[in-house]
Amino acid sequence: MAFVDLIYGRLLLVTGKGGTGKSSVAAAFGRLAAAQGRKTLVVEIDSQNPAMKAIYGVEPGYEPKEVAPNLYVTNLHWLTNLGDWVGRVLTGGRVVRLVLNNALVQAFLEVAPGNRETVALSKIGWLVEEFDLVVVDLAASGHAIAMLEVPNTMVGLFPSGPIRKEGEKALELLGDPQTHLVLVGLPEDMVVNETIETFEKIRHSVPDLAIDAVLLNRSSVPSLTEDERALLAALSSESNSDQAEELLWSGRWEAELETSTEQAEKRLHERLDTRVIRIPRLSHEGGPQQLVHQIAAAMARSTQIKEES
């Protein structure tokens, strides 16, 4: 399956270390799918500063909002989502919703472990039934892992009842062949380390979830030949004018970026049994929406499957 064919699944989860550009990647997947005529929803989970607002110029609400042909966005606000969940899942939901309006109950639920994750996963499962593709901009790596581990906890804690059923549904959804997860990283040592760690933890916690690719964002496309590198090294060893030194610094910086990208890709291939896709460094000129268009175009060109030899 080509990398871009991920948009023909039903659920696409995107995560990675904060600052890697995962929200832009999620939005780009949404653009690609919508352009193919698929009714697509991009989901943020209780984000206090929704990335999709900057990208689309629209404040995402709890109800899916259309921002382009076939493309919708939503932000799963916690308390609204909880009320929806209670009404659908628990018997006596009307009475429970009245209890939830109590400030003390709300404060308890804010800190009770697993509540947010349980409710969000259930909602995502319902949304998958309404859209051709749901793209979820998960929280950064550590929080994403915690969310993906919750269904096993739900099933382990409850021998029967509605919460166990929701856990079973979530496990079934995560293990579905039409569900895919993509990790977004950068060609930097610390980010590569965290990407490998996240991959291994998810693979251990949710072995049936397909981790289909690592996107190495802001990669440097090889541009310097071996002869140019040798010339750069020779000139750098000499005494140069300030103007020449500035040009040489730019060349050395580019060479270092290329080397970092190659080393990062090599490490990821050696440690992870999935493909690694390079997304080049792109201009931020034109704002977040233009950047998303550029990422979508770069992903569309990345059709070659790279596998560990």
Short mmCIF file of C-alpha atoms in Angstrom, two decimals:
data_model
loop_
_atom_site.label_atom_id
_atom_site.label_comp_id
_atom_site.label_asym_id
_atom_site.label_seq_id
_atom_site.Cartn_x
_atom_site.Cartn_y
_atom_site.Cartn_z
CA MET A 1 0.00 0.00 0.00
CA ALA A 2 1.38 3.38 -0.98
CA PHE A 3 1.80 5.90 1.81
CA VAL A 4 -0.91 8.25 0.53
CA ASP A 5 -3.37 5.34 0.43
CA LEU A 6 -3.74 5.80 4.20
CA ILE A 7 -6.45 8.36 3.37
CA TYR A 8 -8.61 5.49 2.11
CA GLY A 9 -8.87 3.96 5.58
CA ARG A 10 -11.57 4.89 8.09
CA LEU A 11 -9.53 6.20 11.04
CA LEU A 12 -6.11 7.86 10.91
CA LEU A 13 -4.35 8.75 14.18
CA VAL A 14 -1.49 11.27 14.15
CA THR A 15 0.88 11.86 17.06
CA GLY A 16 4.46 12.79 17.84
CA LYS A 17 6.55 14.95 20.13
CA GLY A 18 5.21 18.46 20.61
CA GLY A 19 6.58 20.90 18.08
CA THR A 20 7.12 18.37 15.30
CA GLY A 21 4.25 19.70 13.18
CA LYS A 22 1.80 16.85 13.85
CA SER A 23 -1.24 19.14 13.71
CA SER A 24 -0.20 20.45 10.30
CA VAL A 25 0.32 16.87 9.13
CA ALA A 26 -3.15 15.87 10.39
CA ALA A 27 -4.66 18.83 8.56
CA ALA A 28 -2.73 17.89 5.41
CA PHE A 29 -4.13 14.36 5.52
CA GLY A 30 -7.58 15.91 5.82
CA ARG A 31 -6.92 18.07 2.74
CA LEU A 32 -5.73 15.09 0.70
CA ALA A 33 -8.71 12.93 1.61
CA ALA A 34 -11.27 15.68 1.01
CA ALA A 35 -9.71 16.40 -2.39
CA GLN A 36 -10.41 12.77 -3.30
CA GLY A 37 -14.09 13.25 -2.54
CA ARG A 38 -14.03 11.57 0.86
CA LYS A 39 -16.20 13.11 3.56
CA THR A 40 -13.40 13.82 6.03
CA LEU A 41 -13.33 15.03 9.63
CA VAL A 42 -10.22 16.36 11.38
CA VAL A 43 -10.53 15.98 15.16
CA GLU A 44 -8.80 17.83 17.96
CA ILE A 45 -9.35 16.59 21.51
CA ASP A 46 -10.28 19.27 24.05
CA SER A 47 -7.67 21.67 22.72
CA GLN A 48 -7.53 25.00 24.54
CA ASN A 49 -5.75 26.56 21.57
CA PRO A 50 -7.05 24.69 18.51
CA ALA A 51 -4.47 24.44 15.74
CA MET A 52 -7.25 24.10 13.16
CA LYS A 53 -8.44 27.64 13.95
CA ALA A 54 -5.16 29.08 12.64
CA ILE A 55 -5.19 26.72 9.64
CA TYR A 56 -8.80 27.24 8.55
CA GLY A 57 -9.70 30.55 10.18
CA VAL A 58 -12.67 28.91 11.90
CA GLU A 59 -13.08 28.13 15.60
CA PRO A 60 -13.77 24.37 15.79
CA GLY A 61 -16.74 23.54 17.99
CA TYR A 62 -18.04 20.26 19.36
CA GLU A 63 -20.35 19.79 16.39
CA PRO A 64 -18.41 19.13 13.14
CA LYS A 65 -18.07 22.30 11.09
CA GLU A 66 -17.47 22.30 7.32
CA VAL A 67 -14.43 24.39 6.37
CA ALA A 68 -14.01 23.26 2.73
CA PRO A 69 -15.80 20.89 0.36
CA ASN A 70 -15.90 17.43 2.02
CA LEU A 71 -13.75 18.69 4.91
CA TYR A 72 -14.95 19.20 8.49
CA VAL A 73 -13.27 20.00 11.81
CA THR A 74 -14.27 19.47 15.43
CA ASN A 75 -12.83 20.05 18.88
CA LEU A 76 -14.10 17.50 21.42
CA HIS A 77 -14.66 19.76 24.42
CA TRP A 78 -14.45 17.65 27.56
CA LEU A 79 -17.67 18.47 29.42
CA THR A 80 -19.81 18.57 26.29
CA ASN A 81 -18.33 15.28 25.20
CA LEU A 82 -18.93 13.80 28.67
CA GLY A 83 -22.59 14.80 28.63
CA ASP A 84 -23.00 13.29 25.16
CA TRP A 85 -21.27 10.09 26.31
CA VAL A 86 -23.42 9.74 29.42
CA GLY A 87 -26.60 10.15 27.38
CA ARG A 88 -25.56 7.43 24.95
CA VAL A 89 -23.83 4.92 27.19
CA LEU A 90 -25.26 4.99 30.71
CA THR A 91 -28.77 4.03 31.74
CA GLY A 92 -30.47 6.86 33.55
CA GLY A 93 -28.35 9.26 31.54
CA ARG A 94 -30.71 12.17 32.15
CA VAL A 95 -30.30 11.90 35.92
CA VAL A 96 -26.54 11.45 35.59
CA ARG A 97 -26.28 14.60 33.46
CA LEU A 98 -27.95 16.57 36.26
CA VAL A 99 -25.33 15.25 38.67
CA LEU A 100 -22.57 16.20 36.23
CA ASN A 101 -23.66 19.84 36.40
CA ASN A 102 -22.47 19.92 40.01
CA ALA A 103 -19.18 21.84 40.28
CA LEU A 104 -17.67 19.37 42.77
CA VAL A 105 -18.46 16.43 40.50
CA GLN A 106 -16.91 18.26 37.57
CA ALA A 107 -13.77 18.97 39.59
CA PHE A 108 -13.45 15.29 40.50
CA LEU A 109 -13.93 14.16 36.92
CA GLU A 110 -11.27 16.63 35.76
CA VAL A 111 -8.57 14.69 37.63
CA ALA A 112 -9.97 11.14 37.68
CA PRO A 113 -7.60 9.02 35.54
CA GLY A 114 -8.81 7.69 32.22
CA ASN A 115 -12.11 9.59 32.07
CA ARG A 116 -11.18 11.95 29.26
CA GLU A 117 -9.57 9.20 27.20
CA THR A 118 -12.51 6.83 27.63
CA VAL A 119 -15.05 9.44 26.55
CA ALA A 120 -12.94 10.69 23.63
CA LEU A 121 -12.34 7.20 22.21
CA SER A 122 -16.06 6.41 22.36
CA LYS A 123 -16.88 9.64 20.53
CA ILE A 124 -14.26 8.94 17.87
CA GLY A 125 -15.84 5.53 17.31
CA TRP A 126 -19.24 7.15 16.74
CA LEU A 127 -17.75 9.71 14.35
CA VAL A 128 -16.17 6.96 12.25
CA GLU A 129 -19.70 5.80 11.49
CA GLU A 130 -20.64 9.24 10.17
CA PHE A 131 -17.62 10.09 7.99
CA ASP A 132 -15.61 8.36 5.28
CA LEU A 133 -12.39 9.21 7.12
CA VAL A 134 -11.71 10.57 10.59
CA VAL A 135 -8.25 12.08 11.14
CA VAL A 136 -7.40 12.53 14.81
CA ASP A 137 -4.76 15.03 15.89
CA LEU A 138 -3.81 13.19 19.07
CA ALA A 139 -2.02 14.85 21.97
CA ALA A 140 1.77 14.74 22.12
CA SER A 141 3.44 11.34 22.48
CA GLY A 142 3.12 10.63 26.22
CA HIS A 143 -0.54 11.66 26.45
CA ALA A 144 -1.33 9.80 23.23
CA ILE A 145 0.13 6.59 24.65
CA ALA A 146 -1.97 7.01 27.80
CA MET A 147 -5.10 7.41 25.68
CA LEU A 148 -4.39 4.34 23.57
CA GLU A 149 -3.78 2.24 26.70
CA VAL A 150 -7.15 3.10 28.27
CA PRO A 151 -9.32 0.48 26.46
CA ASN A 152 -7.23 -2.36 27.94
CA THR A 153 -7.67 -0.79 31.38
CA MET A 154 -11.43 -0.48 30.89
CA VAL A 155 -11.74 -4.12 29.90
CA GLY A 156 -9.48 -5.21 32.76
CA LEU A 157 -11.34 -3.29 35.46
CA PHE A 158 -14.94 -4.02 34.48
CA PRO A 159 -16.03 -7.66 34.07
CA SER A 160 -19.29 -6.53 32.44
CA GLY A 161 -21.48 -3.52 31.86
CA PRO A 162 -21.52 -0.50 29.53
CA ILE A 163 -17.99 0.74 30.30
CA ARG A 164 -16.50 -2.65 29.50
CA LYS A 165 -18.49 -2.69 26.25
CA GLU A 166 -17.09 0.71 25.32
CA GLY A 167 -13.59 -0.59 26.05
CA GLU A 168 -14.16 -3.62 23.84
CA LYS A 169 -15.48 -1.39 21.05
CA ALA A 170 -12.42 0.85 21.34
CA LEU A 171 -10.05 -2.14 21.16
CA GLU A 172 -11.93 -3.41 18.12
CA LEU A 173 -11.66 0.01 16.49
CA LEU A 174 -7.91 0.32 17.17
CA GLY A 175 -7.30 -3.17 15.81
CA ASP A 176 -9.40 -2.68 12.68
CA PRO A 177 -7.44 -3.04 9.40
CA GLN A 178 -8.89 0.34 8.35
CA THR A 179 -7.33 2.09 11.35
CA HIS A 180 -3.82 3.50 10.96
CA LEU A 181 -1.38 5.48 13.09
CA VAL A 182 1.35 7.81 11.89
CA LEU A 183 4.17 9.23 14.02
CA VAL A 184 5.63 12.63 13.19
CA GLY A 185 9.26 13.32 14.06
CA LEU A 186 12.18 15.59 13.23
CA PRO A 187 15.78 14.81 12.19
CA GLU A 188 17.05 15.70 15.66
CA ASP A 189 18.58 13.24 18.15
CA MET A 190 16.18 13.92 21.04
CA VAL A 191 13.13 13.78 18.80
CA VAL A 192 14.31 10.58 17.11
CA ASN A 193 14.86 9.01 20.54
CA GLU A 194 11.34 9.92 21.63
CA THR A 195 9.87 8.72 18.34
CA ILE A 196 11.50 5.31 18.77
CA GLU A 197 10.36 5.13 22.40
CA THR A 198 6.79 6.10 21.47
CA PHE A 199 6.68 3.54 18.67
CA GLU A 200 7.85 0.75 20.97
CA LYS A 201 5.41 1.67 23.76
CA ILE A 202 2.43 1.79 21.41
CA ARG A 203 3.45 -1.48 19.78
CA HIS A 204 3.63 -3.08 23.24
CA SER A 205 0.41 -1.55 24.60
CA VAL A 206 -1.76 -1.87 21.49
CA PRO A 207 -0.15 -4.61 19.38
CA ASP A 208 -3.07 -4.79 16.95
CA LEU A 209 -2.84 -1.10 16.01
CA ALA A 210 -1.05 -0.62 12.69
CA ILE A 211 1.77 1.95 12.90
CA ASP A 212 2.08 2.64 9.20
CA ALA A 213 4.76 5.30 8.93
CA VAL A 214 7.08 7.74 10.60
CA LEU A 215 7.03 11.14 8.91
CA LEU A 216 10.41 12.80 9.26
CA ASN A 217 9.26 16.40 9.07
CA ARG A 218 11.54 19.32 8.12
CA SER A 219 14.02 16.97 6.49
CA SER A 220 16.85 18.31 4.39
CA VAL A 221 16.75 17.15 0.79
CA PRO A 222 20.24 16.05 -0.39
CA SER A 223 21.73 18.81 -2.54
CA LEU A 224 25.50 18.72 -2.03
CA THR A 225 27.65 16.34 -4.08
CA GLU A 226 30.72 14.64 -2.57
CA ASP A 227 32.97 17.00 -4.55
CA GLU A 228 31.09 20.01 -3.17
CA ARG A 229 31.41 18.68 0.36
CA ALA A 230 35.15 18.19 -0.12
CA LEU A 231 35.52 21.72 -1.49
CA LEU A 232 33.50 23.11 1.41
CA ALA A 233 35.77 21.35 3.90
CA ALA A 234 38.91 22.59 2.16
CA LEU A 235 37.73 26.20 2.02
CA SER A 236 36.59 26.07 5.64
CA SER A 237 40.11 25.17 6.76
CA GLU A 238 41.52 28.36 5.23
CA SER A 239 41.44 31.94 6.45
CA ASN A 240 38.60 33.77 4.70
CA SER A 241 37.05 37.21 4.58
CA ASP A 242 33.92 37.88 6.62
CA GLN A 243 31.74 37.72 3.50
CA ALA A 244 33.24 34.42 2.39
CA GLU A 245 33.01 33.00 5.90
CA GLU A 246 29.29 33.79 6.00
CA LEU A 247 28.73 31.90 2.74
CA LEU A 248 30.83 28.98 3.99
CA TRP A 249 28.83 28.92 7.24
CA SER A 250 25.63 28.59 5.20
CA GLY A 251 27.16 25.71 3.26
CA ARG A 252 28.33 23.94 6.42
CA TRP A 253 24.90 24.40 7.99
CA GLU A 254 23.22 22.84 4.94
CA ALA A 255 25.70 19.95 4.99
CA GLU A 256 25.01 19.34 8.69
CA LEU A 257 21.26 19.31 8.09
CA GLU A 258 21.65 16.78 5.29
CA THR A 259 23.84 14.59 7.49
CA SER A 260 21.38 14.83 10.41
CA THR A 261 18.50 13.79 8.15
CA GLU A 262 20.42 10.80 6.79
CA GLN A 263 21.46 9.67 10.26
CA ALA A 264 17.94 10.08 11.65
CA GLU A 265 16.41 8.10 8.80
CA LYS A 266 19.02 5.35 9.20
CA ARG A 267 18.37 5.03 12.95
CA LEU A 268 14.60 4.88 12.45
CA HIS A 269 14.97 2.18 9.79
CA GLU A 270 17.26 0.17 12.04
CA ARG A 271 14.95 0.32 15.07
CA LEU A 272 11.43 0.37 13.65
CA ASP A 273 9.64 -2.03 11.35
CA THR A 274 7.77 0.64 9.43
CA ARG A 275 8.44 3.01 6.56
CA VAL A 276 10.06 6.39 7.00
CA ILE A 277 8.80 9.23 4.81
CA ARG A 278 10.72 12.48 4.46
CA ILE A 279 8.79 15.73 4.47
CA PRO A 280 11.14 18.52 3.37
CA ARG A 281 11.71 21.82 5.12
CA LEU A 282 9.04 24.14 3.81
CA SER A 283 8.52 27.86 3.85
CA HIS A 284 6.16 29.28 6.49
CA GLU A 285 5.55 32.26 4.26
CA GLY A 286 1.84 32.52 3.61
CA GLY A 287 0.85 31.25 7.04
CA PRO A 288 -0.39 27.91 8.45
CA GLN A 289 -2.90 27.24 5.68
CA GLN A 290 -0.30 27.57 2.93
CA LEU A 291 2.10 25.39 4.92
CA VAL A 292 -0.56 22.66 5.16
CA HIS A 293 -1.05 22.82 1.39
CA GLN A 294 2.70 22.37 0.91
CA ILE A 295 2.84 19.41 3.32
CA ALA A 296 -0.10 17.78 1.55
CA ALA A 297 1.68 18.18 -1.79
CA ALA A 298 4.90 16.74 -0.34
CA MET A 299 3.04 13.74 1.09
CA ALA A 300 1.28 13.14 -2.22
CA ARG A 301 4.68 12.94 -3.91
CA SER A 302 5.98 10.48 -1.30
CA THR A 303 4.45 7.36 -2.83
CA GLN A 304 7.52 5.19 -2.63
CA ILE A 305 7.32 2.71 0.23
CA LYS A 306 10.59 2.67 2.17
CA GLU A 307 11.11 -0.49 4.13
CA GLU A 308 13.92 -1.77 6.27
CA SER A 309 16.08 -4.00 4.12
#
